[in-house]
Structures are given as structure tokens and as C-alpha cells.
Amino acid sequence: MASVLKPVDDTRMLEKLGATLTDSGQYEVSIIGFPSTGSLCRSGIDFYPLPNFERLSLRRLLIPWIIFKKVNKVKPELLIINTPELLLVAILNRIFFGRKIVYDVLENYYRNIQFTQAFHPITRLLLAPLVRVVELFTSPLVHHFLLAEKGYSRELGFAKPYTILQNKLPTSITAKYTISQPRGYSKLIFSGTLAKSTGIFEAISLCKKLHEIDASYSLTIIGYCAQPDFFSDIKKEIENVPFITLIGGDRLVPHKKMLDEIRKADIGIIIYPPNPSTQSSIPTKLFEYIALQLPILIRHNAESHQLVRECNIGIVLTEFPDYGALSAEIKNNHFTPNVPESIYWDSEAQNLIGCLKLI
């Protein structure tokens, strides 16, 4: 498996795809990716960290070539990539060495570039169509597509044949971080990518409003922000706010650390502002919160809301909530989660093994 920006111990590559393949006894796995901040130790998996580089830099242009050389060193029978800029690397490996190719689509990359602020507006205008053109023209040479969201099967007409593998949490991990004692109500958490499109400012605002009503409310923010300017905005927003704690921010956070903070929390916040790049998504953290039976405050899309209601694990927020009434509902609502087996990665694992057998 190879990625440009995901770390070599990325939870999807390592704990989901990688662990599933090695545990099956049918595969030896190598992972090439961004350097990790955690320890790398997993039986049956070899790690190949890339040299450090800035996300937006000229050095990044050399990374596909470095990965091409590393892939040829490992000589895999199957190459799984999750970055559009590695499509040409993968196609060259198929043409010259006959390697089978799987494209693990983690995002609708065209929309992610076009409708978020990760790039300068002029860059977005040029880069988004370029990425989509590369995806369209290389798709006939890709053996199989893995889609991290159900909605991508509608949005990405070129992605065929495909298998949907949602970012659920394995039960082997869930068992380590589930708590048995009753939770409180006031320790809020926002985990994952820190970006305008993922609702970090909405989470901060919500906590501040609730804190005005009840001073016991606090918020832990844990995750990585890829944009230095935006990270500065986040720090300004929580400056001199003692009840909000930031972990990570300008550096990657190991997934184990994130799960440990989720275990300590009382309620998770998921508020996504309307954006074409995330309109079809079911966030990874939604699966994690439900699997760990963490109550949720959510405002996102109908599918996410329905999942929360079916599992009886949270409150669907209105656009302009009555914060006093919301605080009372949080305190008085004793959730009894109903978590089905389908919420865990184990339900996806067999689909992964099955689709690879057909390639």
C-alpha cells in the first residue's frame, strides 16, 4: 500500500486493510507513507516511511518518483494506492511489471480540492480538473476501486468495478477503548481533521455557548491541521479559553492517542458545514464514536442523522439550537446505545478479502 500524505501507520492502511490482509494468512503487506509520529510494530507488515516534506512544496513533486523506486524494490503482486498523484506510478507499474492495481478512494478529490480552502483559488481552478482528468483516463487500467463512502458510487462514475469499504472501527480495537462505567455529560471532544470543512469553529462555538450556561462544560480538540494559516486562526479562537484544550494541531496525532481521548470524553461533536466535498460522507469519527458508545451531538446529513437515531446514541442539532434547552437535554438524556454488528470493520473485512480474490 502506498500513500503520499497518509502516515505509514494510518488507521485505514494499517489497522483496517493491512491487519485484515495479514490476519487472513494470505498476504504479506508493505506500507509506504508519510513518516509516523508513533512506534511502528506490526507482525507481517513492513513499513517504508518517506523522507519528510512540506505538504505544499516543490519537494512533494519528487515523492511519486521516490515511491516508484520503493515499489520496485518491494516488487509487490498487488499495489493499493490512495492518492491521485500515484495513479501514474501505479499505471507504469502495471505496464512495465504487470502489477495489479487497486485505487482506494478516500475522498472525492475533485470536490475536496474545488470546494475547500486547502489551496489558493487559482490553484484550485487548475488542480481540481487536472486530478479528475487523470482519474478518468487512468480508470480503465485500474483493476478495482475501493470506495470509503457509499455516496462515491454515485459521484464517481469512472470508479468501476468497485467495493464499498467504510471507515469502521475493528472490534479488536473497540474492546481496548470501550468504558463500562457511566459517562458524565460535560467533557466534549472534537477529533480528526481540523479544517473549516469539518466544522472545528462550529464545535468551538457550541462549547462556548454551553459553557455560558454551565461552567463544567469543556472541550478537547485533537487532530491535525494541514494549513498553517488556518491553524493560527484556530489558536486565536481558543486563546485565553481555559476550558478548551488542543492536542496536535500542527503535527500528526497517533490514532491510539485519539482513541484514548475519545475514551475519556462524555460527548463527541460532529457539525459539518454544508459543502459539496462532504455532503455524501459518513465521517470516520462517527463510526468510532458509535463503536465506543460515545454519545454524539451531530448536524451533518440525513444518512448520518439516521444512523445516530437508529443506534440511540445522540442528539441531532438544529441549525439554531436553544442552548439552555440543549444543555438540559444533554444532562437528562440517559442514552442506551443499540450498536449493531454492521457498525464495526469486521463486517467490511470479508468484503475486502472477497474483492481482492476476484482481481
Short mmCIF file of C-alpha atoms in Angstrom, two decimals:
data_model
loop_
_atom_site.label_atom_id
_atom_site.label_comp_id
_atom_site.label_asym_id
_atom_site.label_seq_id
_atom_site.Cartn_x
_atom_site.Cartn_y
_atom_site.Cartn_z
CA MET A 1 0.00 0.00 0.00
CA ALA A 2 1.31 3.43 -0.89
CA SER A 3 0.25 6.96 0.07
CA VAL A 4 1.80 10.40 -0.24
CA LEU A 5 0.19 12.22 2.70
CA LYS A 6 -1.18 9.46 4.93
CA PRO A 7 1.33 8.27 7.57
CA VAL A 8 2.59 4.70 7.38
CA ASP A 9 0.52 3.88 10.49
CA ASP A 10 -2.63 5.49 9.10
CA THR A 11 -5.61 3.75 10.68
CA ARG A 12 -7.18 2.67 7.37
CA MET A 13 -3.98 1.37 5.80
CA LEU A 14 -2.61 -0.31 8.94
CA GLU A 15 -5.43 -1.20 11.33
CA LYS A 16 -8.08 -1.97 8.73
CA LEU A 17 -6.76 -3.03 5.32
CA GLY A 18 -3.31 -4.09 6.48
CA ALA A 19 -4.44 -6.02 9.54
CA THR A 20 -7.23 -7.73 7.60
CA LEU A 21 -4.86 -8.89 4.87
CA THR A 22 -2.13 -10.17 7.19
CA ASP A 23 -4.61 -11.84 9.56
CA SER A 24 -6.08 -13.74 6.62
CA GLY A 25 -2.77 -15.58 6.27
CA GLN A 26 -2.82 -14.98 2.52
CA TYR A 27 -0.82 -11.76 2.26
CA GLU A 28 2.43 -10.12 3.29
CA VAL A 29 1.98 -6.36 3.47
CA SER A 30 4.29 -3.40 2.96
CA ILE A 31 3.17 0.19 3.62
CA ILE A 32 4.81 3.27 2.09
CA GLY A 33 3.68 6.60 3.51
CA PHE A 34 4.41 9.81 5.34
CA PRO A 35 6.68 9.44 8.40
CA SER A 36 4.81 8.45 11.55
CA THR A 37 4.89 10.04 14.99
CA GLY A 38 4.23 6.67 16.66
CA SER A 39 6.09 3.40 17.03
CA LEU A 40 5.93 1.04 14.06
CA CYS A 41 5.46 -2.58 15.04
CA ARG A 42 3.01 -4.99 13.47
CA SER A 43 3.70 -8.62 12.67
CA GLY A 44 3.52 -9.34 8.95
CA ILE A 45 3.81 -5.69 7.87
CA ASP A 46 6.92 -3.84 6.67
CA PHE A 47 6.99 -0.06 6.87
CA TYR A 48 8.72 2.30 4.43
CA PRO A 49 8.45 5.91 5.69
CA LEU A 50 9.04 8.63 3.10
CA PRO A 51 11.51 11.47 3.69
CA ASN A 52 9.96 14.50 5.36
CA PHE A 53 8.47 17.15 3.09
CA GLU A 54 6.08 20.08 3.33
CA ARG A 55 2.54 19.45 2.14
CA LEU A 56 2.72 22.38 -0.30
CA SER A 57 6.30 22.34 -1.59
CA LEU A 58 8.37 21.63 -4.67
CA ARG A 59 9.89 18.63 -2.87
CA ARG A 60 6.48 16.97 -2.90
CA LEU A 61 6.76 16.74 -6.69
CA LEU A 62 9.59 14.22 -6.21
CA ILE A 63 7.60 11.95 -3.88
CA PRO A 64 5.86 9.90 -6.62
CA TRP A 65 9.28 9.09 -8.12
CA ILE A 66 10.59 8.06 -4.67
CA ILE A 67 7.54 5.85 -4.20
CA PHE A 68 8.01 4.37 -7.69
CA LYS A 69 11.54 3.32 -6.71
CA LYS A 70 10.39 1.90 -3.35
CA VAL A 71 7.61 -0.09 -5.03
CA ASN A 72 10.12 -1.58 -7.45
CA LYS A 73 12.32 -2.51 -4.52
CA VAL A 74 9.46 -4.35 -2.77
CA LYS A 75 8.12 -5.89 -6.03
CA PRO A 76 4.52 -6.47 -4.90
CA GLU A 77 1.99 -8.52 -6.82
CA LEU A 78 -0.73 -6.06 -5.79
CA LEU A 79 -0.38 -2.29 -5.39
CA ILE A 80 -3.04 -0.37 -3.42
CA ILE A 81 -2.81 3.44 -3.69
CA ASN A 82 -5.00 6.09 -2.07
CA THR A 83 -3.61 9.28 -3.61
CA PRO A 84 -4.48 10.57 -7.12
CA GLU A 85 -0.90 11.64 -7.81
CA LEU A 86 0.15 7.98 -7.53
CA LEU A 87 -2.14 6.85 -10.33
CA LEU A 88 0.58 7.36 -12.93
CA VAL A 89 3.04 5.47 -10.71
CA ALA A 90 0.56 2.62 -10.48
CA ILE A 91 -0.15 2.58 -14.24
CA LEU A 92 3.57 2.46 -15.03
CA ASN A 93 3.92 -0.48 -12.64
CA ARG A 94 1.14 -2.28 -14.45
CA ILE A 95 2.55 -1.57 -17.91
CA PHE A 96 6.17 -2.47 -17.15
CA PHE A 97 5.83 -5.08 -14.42
CA GLY A 98 2.28 -6.45 -14.71
CA ARG A 99 1.30 -5.46 -11.18
CA LYS A 100 -2.36 -5.42 -10.23
CA ILE A 101 -3.72 -2.04 -9.15
CA VAL A 102 -6.35 -1.08 -6.58
CA TYR A 103 -7.33 2.58 -6.12
CA ASP A 104 -8.57 3.18 -2.57
CA VAL A 105 -10.67 6.33 -2.93
CA LEU A 106 -10.78 8.09 0.44
CA GLU A 107 -12.30 11.35 -0.82
CA ASN A 108 -13.99 12.83 -3.85
CA TYR A 109 -10.69 14.53 -4.64
CA TYR A 110 -12.11 16.86 -7.28
CA ARG A 111 -14.67 18.27 -4.84
CA ASN A 112 -12.20 18.27 -1.98
CA ILE A 113 -9.83 20.50 -3.94
CA GLN A 114 -12.51 22.63 -5.59
CA PHE A 115 -14.72 23.36 -2.59
CA THR A 116 -12.33 23.60 0.37
CA GLN A 117 -9.64 26.15 1.19
CA ALA A 118 -6.66 23.79 1.19
CA PHE A 119 -5.30 25.50 -1.93
CA HIS A 120 -5.19 29.02 -3.38
CA PRO A 121 -8.30 29.78 -5.50
CA ILE A 122 -6.30 29.87 -8.75
CA THR A 123 -4.57 26.60 -7.85
CA ARG A 124 -7.96 25.03 -7.12
CA LEU A 125 -9.24 26.14 -10.50
CA LEU A 126 -6.38 24.35 -12.28
CA LEU A 127 -5.71 21.39 -9.99
CA ALA A 128 -9.24 20.06 -9.47
CA PRO A 129 -9.95 19.43 -13.20
CA LEU A 130 -6.43 18.02 -13.65
CA VAL A 131 -6.99 15.45 -10.90
CA ARG A 132 -10.33 14.43 -12.37
CA VAL A 133 -8.84 14.08 -15.87
CA VAL A 134 -6.07 11.83 -14.52
CA GLU A 135 -8.66 9.71 -12.68
CA LEU A 136 -10.85 9.40 -15.78
CA PHE A 137 -8.06 8.50 -18.20
CA THR A 138 -6.33 6.00 -15.89
CA SER A 139 -9.51 4.31 -14.62
CA PRO A 140 -9.64 1.67 -17.42
CA LEU A 141 -6.24 0.39 -16.26
CA VAL A 142 -7.21 0.15 -12.58
CA HIS A 143 -8.23 -3.40 -11.66
CA HIS A 144 -10.54 -2.44 -8.78
CA PHE A 145 -11.72 0.57 -6.77
CA LEU A 146 -12.29 0.66 -3.02
CA LEU A 147 -14.71 3.43 -2.01
CA ALA A 148 -14.63 4.79 1.54
CA GLU A 149 -18.14 6.27 1.18
CA LYS A 150 -21.37 4.86 -0.24
CA GLY A 151 -22.04 8.20 -1.93
CA TYR A 152 -18.93 7.89 -4.10
CA SER A 153 -20.64 5.15 -6.11
CA ARG A 154 -22.99 7.90 -7.34
CA GLU A 155 -20.48 10.72 -7.59
CA LEU A 156 -17.62 8.84 -9.28
CA GLY A 157 -18.97 7.23 -12.41
CA PHE A 158 -15.48 6.15 -13.55
CA ALA A 159 -14.88 4.04 -10.42
CA LYS A 160 -15.82 0.59 -11.70
CA PRO A 161 -15.66 -2.16 -10.64
CA TYR A 162 -15.85 -1.08 -7.01
CA THR A 163 -16.31 -2.31 -3.45
CA ILE A 164 -17.52 -0.02 -0.67
CA LEU A 165 -15.36 -0.26 2.45
CA GLN A 166 -16.48 2.30 5.01
CA ASN A 167 -14.09 3.53 7.70
CA LYS A 168 -15.47 1.49 10.57
CA LEU A 169 -13.56 0.54 13.72
CA PRO A 170 -12.38 -3.07 14.21
CA THR A 171 -13.81 -4.83 17.26
CA SER A 172 -10.25 -5.75 18.30
CA ILE A 173 -9.59 -2.04 18.81
CA THR A 174 -13.02 -1.25 20.21
CA ALA A 175 -12.51 -3.70 23.07
CA LYS A 176 -9.43 -1.77 24.24
CA TYR A 177 -11.13 1.63 24.41
CA THR A 178 -14.74 0.96 25.45
CA ILE A 179 -15.55 2.01 29.02
CA SER A 180 -18.00 0.19 31.26
CA GLN A 181 -18.78 2.91 33.84
CA PRO A 182 -21.43 5.60 33.17
CA ARG A 183 -20.15 8.72 31.41
CA GLY A 184 -20.71 12.26 32.58
CA TYR A 185 -22.17 14.96 30.36
CA SER A 186 -19.73 17.85 30.19
CA LYS A 187 -16.45 16.65 28.62
CA LEU A 188 -16.87 17.35 24.91
CA ILE A 189 -14.48 16.20 22.19
CA PHE A 190 -13.78 17.14 18.57
CA SER A 191 -11.45 14.65 16.90
CA GLY A 192 -10.00 14.19 13.42
CA THR A 193 -9.04 16.61 10.67
CA LEU A 194 -9.01 20.25 11.77
CA ALA A 195 -10.41 22.24 8.86
CA LYS A 196 -13.16 24.70 8.10
CA SER A 197 -15.00 21.99 6.15
CA THR A 198 -15.04 19.63 9.15
CA GLY A 199 -16.67 22.15 11.49
CA ILE A 200 -13.97 22.95 14.01
CA PHE A 201 -15.22 26.53 14.55
CA GLU A 202 -18.78 25.27 14.98
CA ALA A 203 -17.56 22.87 17.69
CA ILE A 204 -15.70 25.66 19.49
CA SER A 205 -18.73 27.94 19.32
CA LEU A 206 -21.02 25.21 20.64
CA CYS A 207 -18.79 24.57 23.63
CA LYS A 208 -18.54 28.29 24.43
CA LYS A 209 -22.33 28.65 24.34
CA LEU A 210 -22.84 25.63 26.60
CA HIS A 211 -20.11 26.84 28.97
CA GLU A 212 -22.00 30.13 29.42
CA ILE A 213 -24.94 28.09 30.74
CA ASP A 214 -22.93 25.54 32.74
CA ALA A 215 -19.26 26.22 33.59
CA SER A 216 -18.50 22.49 33.82
CA TYR A 217 -18.53 22.11 30.02
CA SER A 218 -15.10 21.71 28.44
CA LEU A 219 -13.80 20.75 25.01
CA THR A 220 -10.82 18.68 23.89
CA ILE A 221 -9.75 19.24 20.28
CA ILE A 222 -7.47 16.53 18.93
CA GLY A 223 -6.31 16.17 15.35
CA TYR A 224 -4.11 17.54 12.61
CA CYS A 225 -4.41 20.79 10.68
CA ALA A 226 -2.57 20.79 7.35
CA GLN A 227 -2.90 24.55 6.77
CA PRO A 228 -0.61 26.76 8.91
CA ASP A 229 -2.72 29.90 8.37
CA PHE A 230 -5.90 28.12 9.39
CA PHE A 231 -4.17 26.59 12.40
CA SER A 232 -3.28 30.13 13.51
CA ASP A 233 -6.97 31.03 13.27
CA ILE A 234 -7.86 28.08 15.49
CA LYS A 235 -5.29 29.09 18.10
CA LYS A 236 -6.65 32.65 18.13
CA GLU A 237 -10.18 31.33 18.58
CA ILE A 238 -9.24 29.35 21.72
CA GLU A 239 -6.62 31.74 23.08
CA ASN A 240 -7.27 32.52 26.74
CA VAL A 241 -10.08 29.97 26.82
CA PRO A 242 -9.02 27.66 29.67
CA PHE A 243 -11.85 25.15 29.19
CA ILE A 244 -10.71 24.25 25.65
CA THR A 245 -7.63 22.02 25.19
CA LEU A 246 -5.83 21.45 21.89
CA ILE A 247 -3.82 18.28 21.20
CA GLY A 248 -1.87 18.01 17.96
CA GLY A 249 -2.82 20.78 15.60
CA ASP A 250 0.37 21.37 13.64
CA ARG A 251 1.54 17.76 13.99
CA LEU A 252 0.07 14.34 13.30
CA VAL A 253 -1.57 12.58 16.23
CA PRO A 254 -1.25 8.77 16.59
CA HIS A 255 -4.61 7.06 16.28
CA LYS A 256 -4.13 5.36 19.65
CA LYS A 257 -3.82 8.77 21.31
CA MET A 258 -7.00 9.93 19.60
CA LEU A 259 -8.93 6.87 20.76
CA ASP A 260 -7.60 7.33 24.28
CA GLU A 261 -9.02 10.88 24.37
CA ILE A 262 -12.34 9.64 22.97
CA ARG A 263 -12.45 7.11 25.82
CA LYS A 264 -12.06 9.94 28.35
CA ALA A 265 -14.81 12.08 26.78
CA ASP A 266 -18.52 12.28 27.62
CA ILE A 267 -19.85 13.53 24.27
CA GLY A 268 -18.48 13.81 20.73
CA ILE A 269 -19.24 16.77 18.45
CA ILE A 270 -19.83 16.34 14.72
CA ILE A 271 -21.01 19.51 12.96
CA TYR A 272 -20.21 19.72 9.26
CA PRO A 273 -20.98 22.98 7.47
CA PRO A 274 -22.79 22.35 4.14
CA ASN A 275 -20.12 21.67 1.49
CA PRO A 276 -20.17 19.60 -1.72
CA SER A 277 -16.91 17.93 -0.66
CA THR A 278 -18.52 16.28 2.40
CA GLN A 279 -22.21 16.10 1.52
CA SER A 280 -22.10 12.31 0.99
CA SER A 281 -19.74 11.46 3.82
CA ILE A 282 -20.24 9.45 6.98
CA PRO A 283 -17.25 10.67 9.00
CA THR A 284 -14.78 8.13 10.35
CA LYS A 285 -15.25 9.61 13.80
CA LEU A 286 -18.99 8.89 13.65
CA PHE A 287 -18.24 5.18 13.30
CA GLU A 288 -15.63 5.49 16.07
CA TYR A 289 -17.95 7.28 18.49
CA ILE A 290 -20.77 4.79 17.92
CA ALA A 291 -18.45 1.78 18.21
CA LEU A 292 -17.09 3.13 21.50
CA GLN A 293 -20.63 4.04 22.64
CA LEU A 294 -19.80 7.73 22.99
CA PRO A 295 -22.93 9.93 22.84
CA ILE A 296 -22.92 12.39 19.95
CA LEU A 297 -24.11 15.90 19.15
CA ILE A 298 -24.46 15.98 15.38
CA ARG A 299 -25.51 18.17 12.47
CA HIS A 300 -24.41 16.81 9.10
CA ASN A 301 -26.50 14.90 6.59
CA ALA A 302 -29.61 12.74 6.62
CA GLU A 303 -27.74 9.42 6.47
CA SER A 304 -25.55 10.32 9.46
CA HIS A 305 -28.56 11.57 11.43
CA GLN A 306 -30.46 8.35 10.70
CA LEU A 307 -27.52 6.26 11.91
CA VAL A 308 -27.36 8.16 15.19
CA ARG A 309 -31.11 7.79 15.72
CA GLU A 310 -31.10 4.07 14.90
CA CYS A 311 -28.29 3.48 17.40
CA ASN A 312 -29.97 5.71 20.02
CA ILE A 313 -26.67 7.39 20.72
CA GLY A 314 -27.04 11.12 20.31
CA ILE A 315 -28.87 14.34 19.64
CA VAL A 316 -29.43 15.76 16.16
CA LEU A 317 -28.87 19.51 16.39
CA THR A 318 -30.96 22.15 14.72
CA GLU A 319 -29.21 24.99 12.89
CA PHE A 320 -30.05 27.48 15.66
CA PRO A 321 -30.46 25.49 18.88
CA ASP A 322 -31.81 26.78 22.18
CA TYR A 323 -28.61 26.20 24.17
CA GLY A 324 -30.36 26.18 27.52
CA ALA A 325 -32.77 23.51 26.35
CA LEU A 326 -29.93 21.61 24.69
CA SER A 327 -27.88 21.60 27.90
CA ALA A 328 -30.86 20.29 29.84
CA GLU A 329 -31.44 17.57 27.23
CA ILE A 330 -27.77 16.54 27.39
CA LYS A 331 -27.87 16.26 31.18
CA ASN A 332 -31.17 14.40 31.37
CA ASN A 333 -30.77 12.07 28.41
CA HIS A 334 -29.51 8.68 29.54
CA PHE A 335 -28.60 7.03 26.25
CA THR A 336 -28.89 3.27 25.93
CA PRO A 337 -26.92 2.64 22.71
CA ASN A 338 -28.09 -0.05 20.35
CA VAL A 339 -24.97 -0.80 18.32
CA PRO A 340 -25.42 -3.38 15.53
CA GLU A 341 -22.61 -5.65 14.32
CA SER A 342 -22.66 -3.81 10.99
CA ILE A 343 -21.13 -0.73 12.65
CA TYR A 344 -17.75 -2.47 13.02
CA TRP A 345 -14.97 -3.00 10.47
CA ASP A 346 -15.33 -6.77 10.79
CA SER A 347 -18.38 -6.52 8.53
CA GLU A 348 -16.19 -4.90 5.86
CA ALA A 349 -13.20 -7.23 6.21
CA GLN A 350 -14.75 -10.12 4.33
CA ASN A 351 -15.74 -7.75 1.52
CA LEU A 352 -12.09 -6.71 1.20
CA ILE A 353 -10.80 -10.29 1.01
CA GLY A 354 -13.59 -11.22 -1.38
CA CYS A 355 -12.98 -8.41 -3.88
CA LEU A 356 -9.21 -8.98 -3.97
CA LYS A 357 -9.76 -12.66 -4.81
CA LEU A 358 -11.64 -11.55 -7.95
CA ILE A 359 -8.85 -9.35 -9.29
#
